[in-house]
Structures are given as structure tokens and as C-alpha cells.
Coordinates of C-alpha atoms in Angstrom, one line a residue:
X1 CA 4.6 14.4 -21.1
X2 CA 8.3 14.7 -20.6
X3 CA 9.7 14.0 -17.2
X4 CA 13.3 13.5 -18.0
X5 CA 15.9 16.1 -16.9
X6 CA 19.5 16.5 -18.0
X7 CA 20.8 13.8 -15.7
X8 CA 20.0 10.3 -16.9
X9 CA 19.3 9.0 -13.4
X10 CA 17.6 12.0 -11.7
X11 CA 14.1 13.1 -12.6
X12 CA 11.7 15.8 -11.7
X13 CA 9.7 14.3 -8.7
X14 CA 7.7 17.5 -7.9
X15 CA 3.9 17.5 -7.7
X16 CA 2.4 18.1 -11.2
X17 CA -0.6 20.1 -9.7
X18 CA -1.0 22.8 -7.2
X19 CA -2.1 22.2 -3.6
X20 CA -5.6 23.4 -4.5
X21 CA -5.7 21.5 -7.7
X22 CA -4.6 18.3 -5.8
X23 CA -7.4 18.9 -3.3
X24 CA -10.0 19.1 -6.1
X25 CA -8.7 16.0 -7.8
X26 CA -8.7 14.1 -4.5
X27 CA -12.3 15.1 -3.8
X28 CA -13.4 13.9 -7.1
X29 CA -11.4 10.6 -6.7
X30 CA -13.0 10.0 -3.3
X31 CA -16.6 10.9 -4.1
X32 CA -16.8 10.1 -7.9
X33 CA -19.3 10.4 -9.4
X34 CA -19.7 13.8 -7.8
X35 CA -22.1 16.6 -8.9
X36 CA -20.1 19.7 -9.9
X37 CA -22.3 21.8 -7.6
X38 CA -21.3 19.9 -4.5
X39 CA -17.5 20.0 -4.8
X40 CA -17.3 23.3 -3.1
X41 CA -18.9 22.0 0.1
X42 CA -15.8 19.6 0.5
X43 CA -13.4 22.5 0.4
X44 CA -12.6 25.8 2.3
X45 CA -12.7 27.7 -1.0
X46 CA -15.3 29.9 -2.7
X47 CA -17.5 28.6 -5.5
X48 CA -15.8 30.8 -7.9
X49 CA -12.4 29.5 -7.1
X50 CA -13.6 25.9 -7.2
X51 CA -15.1 26.7 -10.7
X52 CA -11.9 28.1 -11.9
X53 CA -9.9 25.1 -10.6
X54 CA -12.3 22.6 -12.2
X55 CA -12.1 24.5 -15.6
X56 CA -8.3 24.5 -15.5
X57 CA -8.1 20.8 -14.7
X58 CA -10.6 20.0 -17.6
X59 CA -8.4 22.0 -19.9
X60 CA -5.4 20.1 -18.8
X61 CA -7.2 16.8 -19.6
X62 CA -7.4 15.6 -16.0
X63 CA -11.1 16.1 -15.4
X64 CA -14.0 15.8 -17.6
X65 CA -17.9 16.1 -17.5
X66 CA -19.6 12.9 -16.6
X67 CA -23.1 11.5 -16.9
X68 CA -25.7 13.5 -14.9
X69 CA -26.8 12.1 -11.7
X70 CA -30.1 10.3 -11.8
X71 CA -32.8 10.2 -9.2
X72 CA -32.6 13.9 -8.4
X73 CA -35.5 16.4 -8.5
X74 CA -35.5 19.0 -11.2
X75 CA -32.7 19.3 -13.7
X76 CA -30.2 16.6 -13.5
X77 CA -26.9 17.8 -11.9
X78 CA -23.8 17.5 -14.2
X79 CA -21.0 15.4 -12.8
X80 CA -17.2 15.7 -12.8
X81 CA -15.0 12.7 -13.1
X82 CA -11.3 11.9 -13.5
X83 CA -10.0 11.2 -16.9
X84 CA -8.7 7.6 -16.2
X85 CA -6.5 7.4 -19.2
X86 CA -4.9 10.8 -18.6
X87 CA -1.8 9.2 -17.0
X88 CA -0.5 5.9 -15.7
X89 CA 1.7 4.7 -12.9
X90 CA 3.9 1.6 -12.3
X91 CA 4.3 -0.3 -9.0
X92 CA 6.7 -3.0 -8.2
X93 CA 6.7 -5.0 -5.0
X94 CA 9.7 -7.4 -4.2
X95 CA 8.8 -10.1 -1.8
X96 CA 11.0 -13.1 -0.6
X97 CA 9.4 -15.4 -3.0
X98 CA 7.8 -13.2 -5.8
X99 CA 8.1 -10.0 -7.8
X100 CA 4.9 -8.3 -8.5
X101 CA 4.2 -5.5 -11.1
X102 CA 1.1 -3.3 -11.2
X103 CA -0.1 -0.7 -13.7
X104 CA -2.6 1.8 -12.3
X105 CA -4.5 4.5 -14.2
X106 CA -5.3 8.0 -13.0
X107 CA -8.5 6.8 -11.2
X108 CA -6.2 4.6 -9.0
X109 CA -7.7 1.5 -10.7
X110 CA -5.6 -1.6 -11.4
X111 CA -5.1 -1.8 -15.4
X112 CA -2.8 -4.8 -15.2
X113 CA -1.0 -7.1 -12.8
X114 CA 1.7 -9.7 -13.2
X115 CA 3.2 -11.8 -10.5
X116 CA 6.6 -13.5 -11.1
X117 CA 6.6 -16.4 -8.8
X118 CA 10.2 -16.7 -8.2
X119 CA 12.9 -15.9 -5.6
X120 CA 14.1 -12.6 -6.8
X121 CA 17.7 -13.2 -5.4
X122 CA 19.4 -11.8 -8.5
X123 CA 18.6 -8.1 -8.6
X124 CA 19.7 -7.4 -12.2
X125 CA 18.0 -10.4 -13.7
X126 CA 14.7 -9.6 -11.8
X127 CA 14.8 -5.9 -12.9
X128 CA 15.3 -7.0 -16.6
X129 CA 12.4 -9.4 -16.4
X130 CA 10.2 -6.7 -14.8
X131 CA 11.1 -4.2 -17.5
X132 CA 10.2 -6.8 -20.2
X133 CA 6.9 -7.4 -18.4
X134 CA 6.1 -3.7 -18.4
X135 CA 6.8 -3.3 -22.0
X136 CA 4.5 -6.2 -22.9
X137 CA 1.7 -4.7 -20.7
X138 CA 2.0 -1.4 -22.3
X139 CA 1.8 -2.8 -25.8
X140 CA -1.1 -5.0 -24.9
X141 CA -3.1 -2.1 -23.5
X142 CA -2.0 0.4 -26.1
X143 CA -0.6 2.8 -23.5
X144 CA 2.2 5.2 -24.6
X145 CA 5.2 5.3 -22.4
X146 CA 4.9 9.1 -22.3
X147 CA 1.8 8.6 -20.2
X148 CA 3.8 7.1 -17.3
X149 CA 4.3 9.6 -14.4
X150 CA 6.4 7.4 -12.2
X151 CA 7.4 4.1 -10.6
X152 CA 6.8 3.2 -7.0
X153 CA 9.1 0.5 -5.6
X154 CA 8.5 -1.4 -2.5
X155 CA 10.2 -4.2 -0.7
X156 CA 10.3 -6.0 2.7
X157 CA 12.8 -4.4 5.1
X158 CA 13.6 -1.2 6.8
X159 CA 15.7 1.9 5.8
X160 CA 19.2 2.3 7.2
X161 CA 20.7 5.3 5.3
X162 CA 19.6 8.9 4.2
X163 CA 19.2 7.7 0.6
X164 CA 16.8 5.1 1.7
X165 CA 18.8 1.9 1.5
X166 CA 17.0 -1.2 2.5
X167 CA 18.0 -3.6 5.1
X168 CA 16.0 -6.5 3.7
X169 CA 15.4 -10.2 4.7
X170 CA 18.2 -12.7 4.0
X171 CA 16.6 -13.9 0.7
X172 CA 16.8 -10.4 -0.7
X173 CA 20.5 -9.8 0.3
X174 CA 21.3 -8.7 -3.3
X175 CA 18.9 -5.7 -2.9
X176 CA 20.2 -4.7 0.6
X177 CA 22.3 -1.8 1.7
X178 CA 22.7 -0.1 -1.7
X179 CA 21.1 2.9 -3.3
X180 CA 18.5 1.3 -5.6
X181 CA 17.0 4.4 -7.0
X182 CA 19.7 5.2 -9.8
X183 CA 19.7 1.8 -11.3
X184 CA 15.8 1.6 -11.2
X185 CA 15.6 5.0 -12.9
X186 CA 18.1 4.0 -15.5
X187 CA 16.3 0.8 -16.3
X188 CA 12.7 2.2 -16.5
X189 CA 13.5 5.7 -17.5
X190 CA 11.1 7.0 -14.8
X191 CA 11.2 8.9 -11.5
X192 CA 11.3 6.3 -8.7
X193 CA 9.9 6.4 -5.1
X194 CA 11.1 3.9 -2.6
X195 CA 9.0 2.6 0.3
X196 CA 9.0 -0.6 2.3
X197 CA 6.1 -2.8 1.3
X198 CA 4.3 -2.4 4.6
X199 CA 4.0 1.4 4.1
X200 CA 2.8 0.9 0.4
X201 CA 0.3 -1.6 1.7
X202 CA -1.0 1.1 4.0
X203 CA -1.1 3.5 1.1
X204 CA -2.9 1.0 -1.1
X205 CA -5.4 0.4 1.7
X206 CA -6.0 4.1 2.2
X207 CA -6.8 4.6 -1.5
X208 CA -8.5 1.4 -2.4
X209 CA -9.6 -0.3 0.8
X210 CA -10.5 0.6 4.4
X211 CA -9.2 4.1 3.8
X212 CA -12.4 4.9 1.9
X213 CA -14.3 4.9 5.2
X214 CA -11.5 5.3 7.7
X215 CA -9.0 8.2 7.7
X216 CA -6.7 7.1 10.6
X217 CA -5.7 3.4 10.8
X218 CA -2.8 1.1 11.5
X219 CA -1.9 -1.4 8.9
X220 CA -0.4 -4.7 10.0
X221 CA 1.6 -6.3 7.2
X222 CA 2.1 -10.1 7.7
X223 CA 4.7 -11.2 5.3
X224 CA 7.9 -13.4 5.7
X225 CA 8.7 -10.9 8.4
X226 CA 6.2 -8.6 10.2
X227 CA 5.8 -4.8 10.0
X228 CA 3.2 -2.2 9.2
X229 CA 2.4 1.3 8.2
X230 CA 0.4 4.2 9.7
X231 CA -2.3 6.4 7.9
X232 CA -3.0 9.5 10.0
X233 CA -5.8 11.8 8.7
X234 CA -5.6 10.1 5.2
X235 CA -1.8 10.6 4.9
X236 CA 1.0 8.1 5.4
X237 CA 3.1 8.8 8.4
X238 CA 6.8 7.9 7.7
X239 CA 8.5 9.0 10.9
X240 CA 11.7 10.9 11.1
X241 CA 13.9 8.2 9.5
X242 CA 11.2 6.7 7.4
X243 CA 10.7 3.6 9.5
X244 CA 7.4 4.4 11.3
X245 CA 5.4 1.1 11.5
X246 CA 8.4 -1.2 12.1
X247 CA 6.3 -3.0 14.7
X248 CA 8.7 -5.9 15.1
X249 CA 10.9 -3.4 17.0
X250 CA 8.8 -3.7 20.1
X251 CA 10.0 -7.3 20.7
X252 CA 13.1 -8.3 22.4
X253 CA 15.4 -11.0 20.8
X254 CA 13.8 -13.7 22.9
X255 CA 10.3 -12.7 21.8
X256 CA 11.2 -12.2 18.1
X257 CA 10.6 -15.8 17.0
X258 CA 7.1 -15.6 18.6
X259 CA 6.1 -12.4 16.7
X260 CA 3.5 -12.8 14.0
X261 CA 5.9 -13.3 11.1
X262 CA 4.7 -15.9 8.6
X263 CA 8.2 -17.5 8.3
X264 CA 7.6 -19.0 11.8
X265 CA 4.2 -20.3 10.9
X266 CA 5.8 -22.1 7.8
X267 CA 8.5 -23.5 9.9
X268 CA 5.9 -24.9 12.5
X269 CA 3.8 -26.4 9.7
X270 CA 6.8 -28.1 8.2
X271 CA 7.6 -29.5 11.6
X272 CA 4.1 -31.0 11.7
X273 CA 4.5 -32.6 8.2
X274 CA 2.8 -30.0 6.1
X275 CA 4.7 -29.4 2.8
X276 CA 4.7 -25.7 2.6
X277 CA 7.8 -23.8 1.4
X278 CA 6.8 -20.2 0.5
X279 CA 4.7 -17.4 1.7
X280 CA 2.7 -17.4 -1.6
X281 CA 2.1 -21.1 -1.2
X282 CA 0.9 -20.5 2.3
X283 CA -1.4 -17.8 1.1
X284 CA -3.0 -19.9 -1.7
X285 CA -3.4 -23.3 0.2
X286 CA -4.0 -22.3 3.8
X287 CA -6.1 -24.7 5.7
X288 CA -7.2 -23.8 9.3
X289 CA -7.3 -27.5 10.2
X290 CA -3.6 -28.1 9.5
X291 CA -1.6 -29.3 12.6
X292 CA 0.6 -26.5 13.8
X293 CA -1.9 -23.6 13.1
X294 CA -3.4 -23.6 16.6
X295 CA 0.0 -24.1 18.2
X296 CA 1.3 -21.1 16.2
X297 CA -1.7 -18.9 17.2
X298 CA -1.3 -19.8 20.9
X299 CA 2.3 -18.8 20.7
X300 CA 1.8 -15.7 18.6
X301 CA -1.4 -14.0 19.9
X302 CA 0.1 -12.6 23.2
X303 CA 2.6 -10.8 21.0
X304 CA 0.1 -9.5 18.7
X305 CA -2.3 -8.5 21.6
X306 CA 0.4 -6.4 23.1
X307 CA 1.0 -4.6 19.8
X308 CA -2.8 -4.0 19.5
X309 CA -3.2 -2.6 22.9
X310 CA -0.1 -0.4 22.2
X311 CA -1.5 1.0 19.1
X312 CA -4.9 1.7 20.6
X313 CA -3.3 3.5 23.6
X314 CA -0.8 5.5 21.7
X315 CA -2.5 6.3 18.3
X316 CA -6.2 5.7 19.1
X317 CA -6.8 4.7 15.4
X318 CA -10.2 4.2 14.0
X319 CA -9.2 0.8 12.7
X320 CA -6.4 -1.8 12.7
X321 CA -6.1 -3.5 9.3
X322 CA -4.7 -7.0 9.0
X323 CA -3.1 -7.2 5.6
X324 CA 0.1 -8.1 3.8
X325 CA 0.3 -11.7 2.5
X326 CA -1.9 -13.0 5.4
X327 CA -4.4 -15.7 4.3
X328 CA -7.9 -14.3 5.0
X329 CA -9.2 -17.2 7.1
X330 CA -6.1 -17.0 9.2
X331 CA -6.8 -13.3 9.6
X332 CA -10.3 -14.1 10.8
X333 CA -9.0 -16.5 13.4
X334 CA -6.6 -13.9 14.7
X335 CA -9.1 -11.2 15.0
X336 CA -11.6 -13.5 16.8
X337 CA -8.9 -14.4 19.3
X338 CA -7.7 -10.8 19.7
X339 CA -11.2 -9.5 20.5
X340 CA -11.4 -12.0 23.3
X341 CA -8.0 -11.5 24.8
X342 CA -7.2 -7.8 24.9
X343 CA -10.5 -6.6 26.5
X344 CA -9.9 -5.3 29.9
X345 CA -11.7 -3.9 32.9
X346 CA -12.4 -0.2 33.2
X347 CA -13.5 2.1 36.0
X348 CA -17.3 2.1 36.5
X349 CA -17.5 -0.6 33.9
X350 CA -17.2 2.0 31.1
X351 CA -14.2 2.1 28.7
X352 CA -13.1 4.2 25.8
X353 CA -14.1 3.4 22.2
X354 CA -11.5 1.2 20.6
X355 CA -10.3 0.5 17.1
X356 CA -12.2 -1.9 14.8
X357 CA -10.1 -4.9 13.9
X358 CA -10.7 -5.5 10.2
X359 CA -9.2 -7.6 7.3
X360 CA -7.7 -5.8 4.4
X361 CA -10.3 -4.6 1.9
X362 CA -7.9 -4.1 -1.0
X363 CA -8.3 -6.7 -3.7
X364 CA -4.9 -7.9 -4.8
X365 CA -1.5 -7.3 -3.3
X366 CA -2.0 -4.1 -1.3
X367 CA 1.8 -3.5 -1.2
X368 CA 2.2 -3.6 -4.9
X369 CA -1.1 -1.6 -5.5
X370 CA 0.2 1.0 -2.9
X371 CA 3.5 1.2 -4.8
X372 CA 1.7 1.9 -8.1
X373 CA -0.5 4.4 -6.5
X374 CA 2.4 6.2 -4.7
X375 CA 3.5 8.4 -7.7
X376 CA -0.1 9.4 -8.4
X377 CA -0.7 10.2 -4.7
X378 CA 2.5 12.4 -4.4
X379 CA 2.0 14.1 -7.8
X380 CA -1.7 14.6 -8.1
X381 CA -3.7 13.8 -4.9
X382 CA -3.4 14.7 -1.2

């Protein structure tokens, strides 16, 4: 598979399947294993059209016949499945205290992951290390570079220019206010898509987590900073400038230090004598009994409650997912308090149905997983 164009830093980033082919592939991905005879019921196409599309995708090596479904009456129905090894995609997530690389297969499964526990302040050195890491992974798994269809890149921060330049947190100054795509494309020799890590977290959640049962949700990304992403009817919503989900923007400067950004929890823990210096360390070692945790929750929950109420009133999502680098036990504490504090009285004692508050169901770093799945979603799936 050749994706390179005449320009050494610009690649063909168009979908590699038609709209109807992408619909079929997405149906198989969501319902696998799926009986061939039932695919049509999930579409607005005729059975003949679906049969033709499936045959074409099998000829292209993207679909294949799977084992018949068991437990059905009469002749077992043949199934259709994705050819997991057909193509692969790379994802990179740059956090304030780590750089994470994921490799995903065509079935949106994680093949390999590597976390570089470092402050990635030197952009060129970090890219060189990530490239070396990718080459080692490909060699270990016997995967040809020709099977890579793209690289999804995510980072904390928001976009400030038409070419999607990041305004990232202070530890990532070297990555900020420059066009990252040309340098990444030259280094990895792949087409590159840029997203902030909250949006890729939402994408990862939509493909590998809560999105398997929920098509419209808000994703809260608790990291060094605080942001999020929106999934509407199964698709990420970016907004006009690409910054939909910048939830911290609802707080004024006086409120900003009270928003649920984990940097402020670390600061409060340090003031109470807890030796924690990074978000990753907080995630790995979190203890709900630490002095400072309850104080932080008491200060932060009113800010979070306002956001939850706003999301419910404006978007009416099916769920609000607590994700990012949030320790799970801390997430459970926040959800329990939110349930108690944002309930309100309604006329006649009857209120509208409201969003479920749930922990992320994506195993691993949702932002990095979403970055890895981004090229697959944009090129092959809906």
C-alpha cells in the first residue's frame, strides 16, 4: 500500500473506502461476529447491494468469512469479520509527563503500547525516541511498514491557527504555536492527523469504551489541565475552530484554579505533605485517604457540578464519561458527590431523564488509543 505523494511532507489523507463501504465495515466492527444475512438489516440498502459491497471488501482483503454462529436452529449462518491484520495505525499522545505510542490493528484492537515516562520538553528528541520505539514494535510483531495507514497525534491544549497549531501547557512549550504536521510526516513518513488529547480520548471511548452502548456522550478529560470531547450520534464534534469540548473556558480567571484540573490536586497534596510530582504518579499511587483529597473535592465539585448541569441542559447526552488520566477511585468519589449535589426540584416532582455519569470504559490511555484509531476511523469507518 503506497500512501506517499510527490511532496515529502504531504500525503493523501482521503478515505480509502467509499461511504457505503465504510458503513459496511463499521457495522461489522460494531457487531462482530455478525451473520452475513443480518448485515442488511443495519443499513438502508438492498440485500443485493450489501452482498456486492461485502464481496468487494472481501476481494480487497478487508473482510473475510468467519466461523458460523453456533446455537442457531437449522444451518449455521456464516459470519463476516474484519481482517485484523489488513492494515495498522499508529497513535501518539504527548502529556506533560509522558509520551505514549500505540499501534492498533484494523479491528481497532491495541497490538502494542509503549509509555515513555519523561517530561517531553524537547520536541525533536522525543520524536526521535518515538520513531525508534515504533520501529522496534514493528520488527517485534513482524509488521511491514507498508501496512501502516496513518498516524494520529494528540496533545494537551487547544488549537489557535487554521493549520491546527497547539497552545499547550507550559511544560510543552516546545510543541506550541508551530505547525507540527510537516515535521511529524517527515519523521514517520505517514499522513498525520492532529487532535487534542481530550478529543482523541472521546474518540477512543466511542470505539472501545462507552461508545459501544452509547452514541451521544460528553467525555471529561482530567489531565494536568481539564478539557473534554463530544461524541454526537457516534461521531466526534469538533466545532467551527476545532475546539469543541474546551470545558475550562466556562470558568472565569478567579474560578480557574478551582476547576477539576489535576495539577491543582497535586499542588494541594504537596501542601499536605504528600510526595507526588506528576500526573502519572498520581494515577498510579492515588489513595483516597490522603490529606488534601477531601479539601480538593470540596473546592472543585461546585465547578464540576455547573459543567455537568450545563452539558445536560445544552446537549442532553446519554452519558457523561469521566476519563483522561483520572484515578478510578477518585472518579468514583466525584461521581458519587455529583449525583447528590446537582439533583434539583421539578414541577409536579417529575423531571427529565438525565445523563448517566460513568467512568471511562476504555482500557489503557484513551487519548493515545483514540489517536491510534483516528486514521482508521477517518479512512475506513464512519
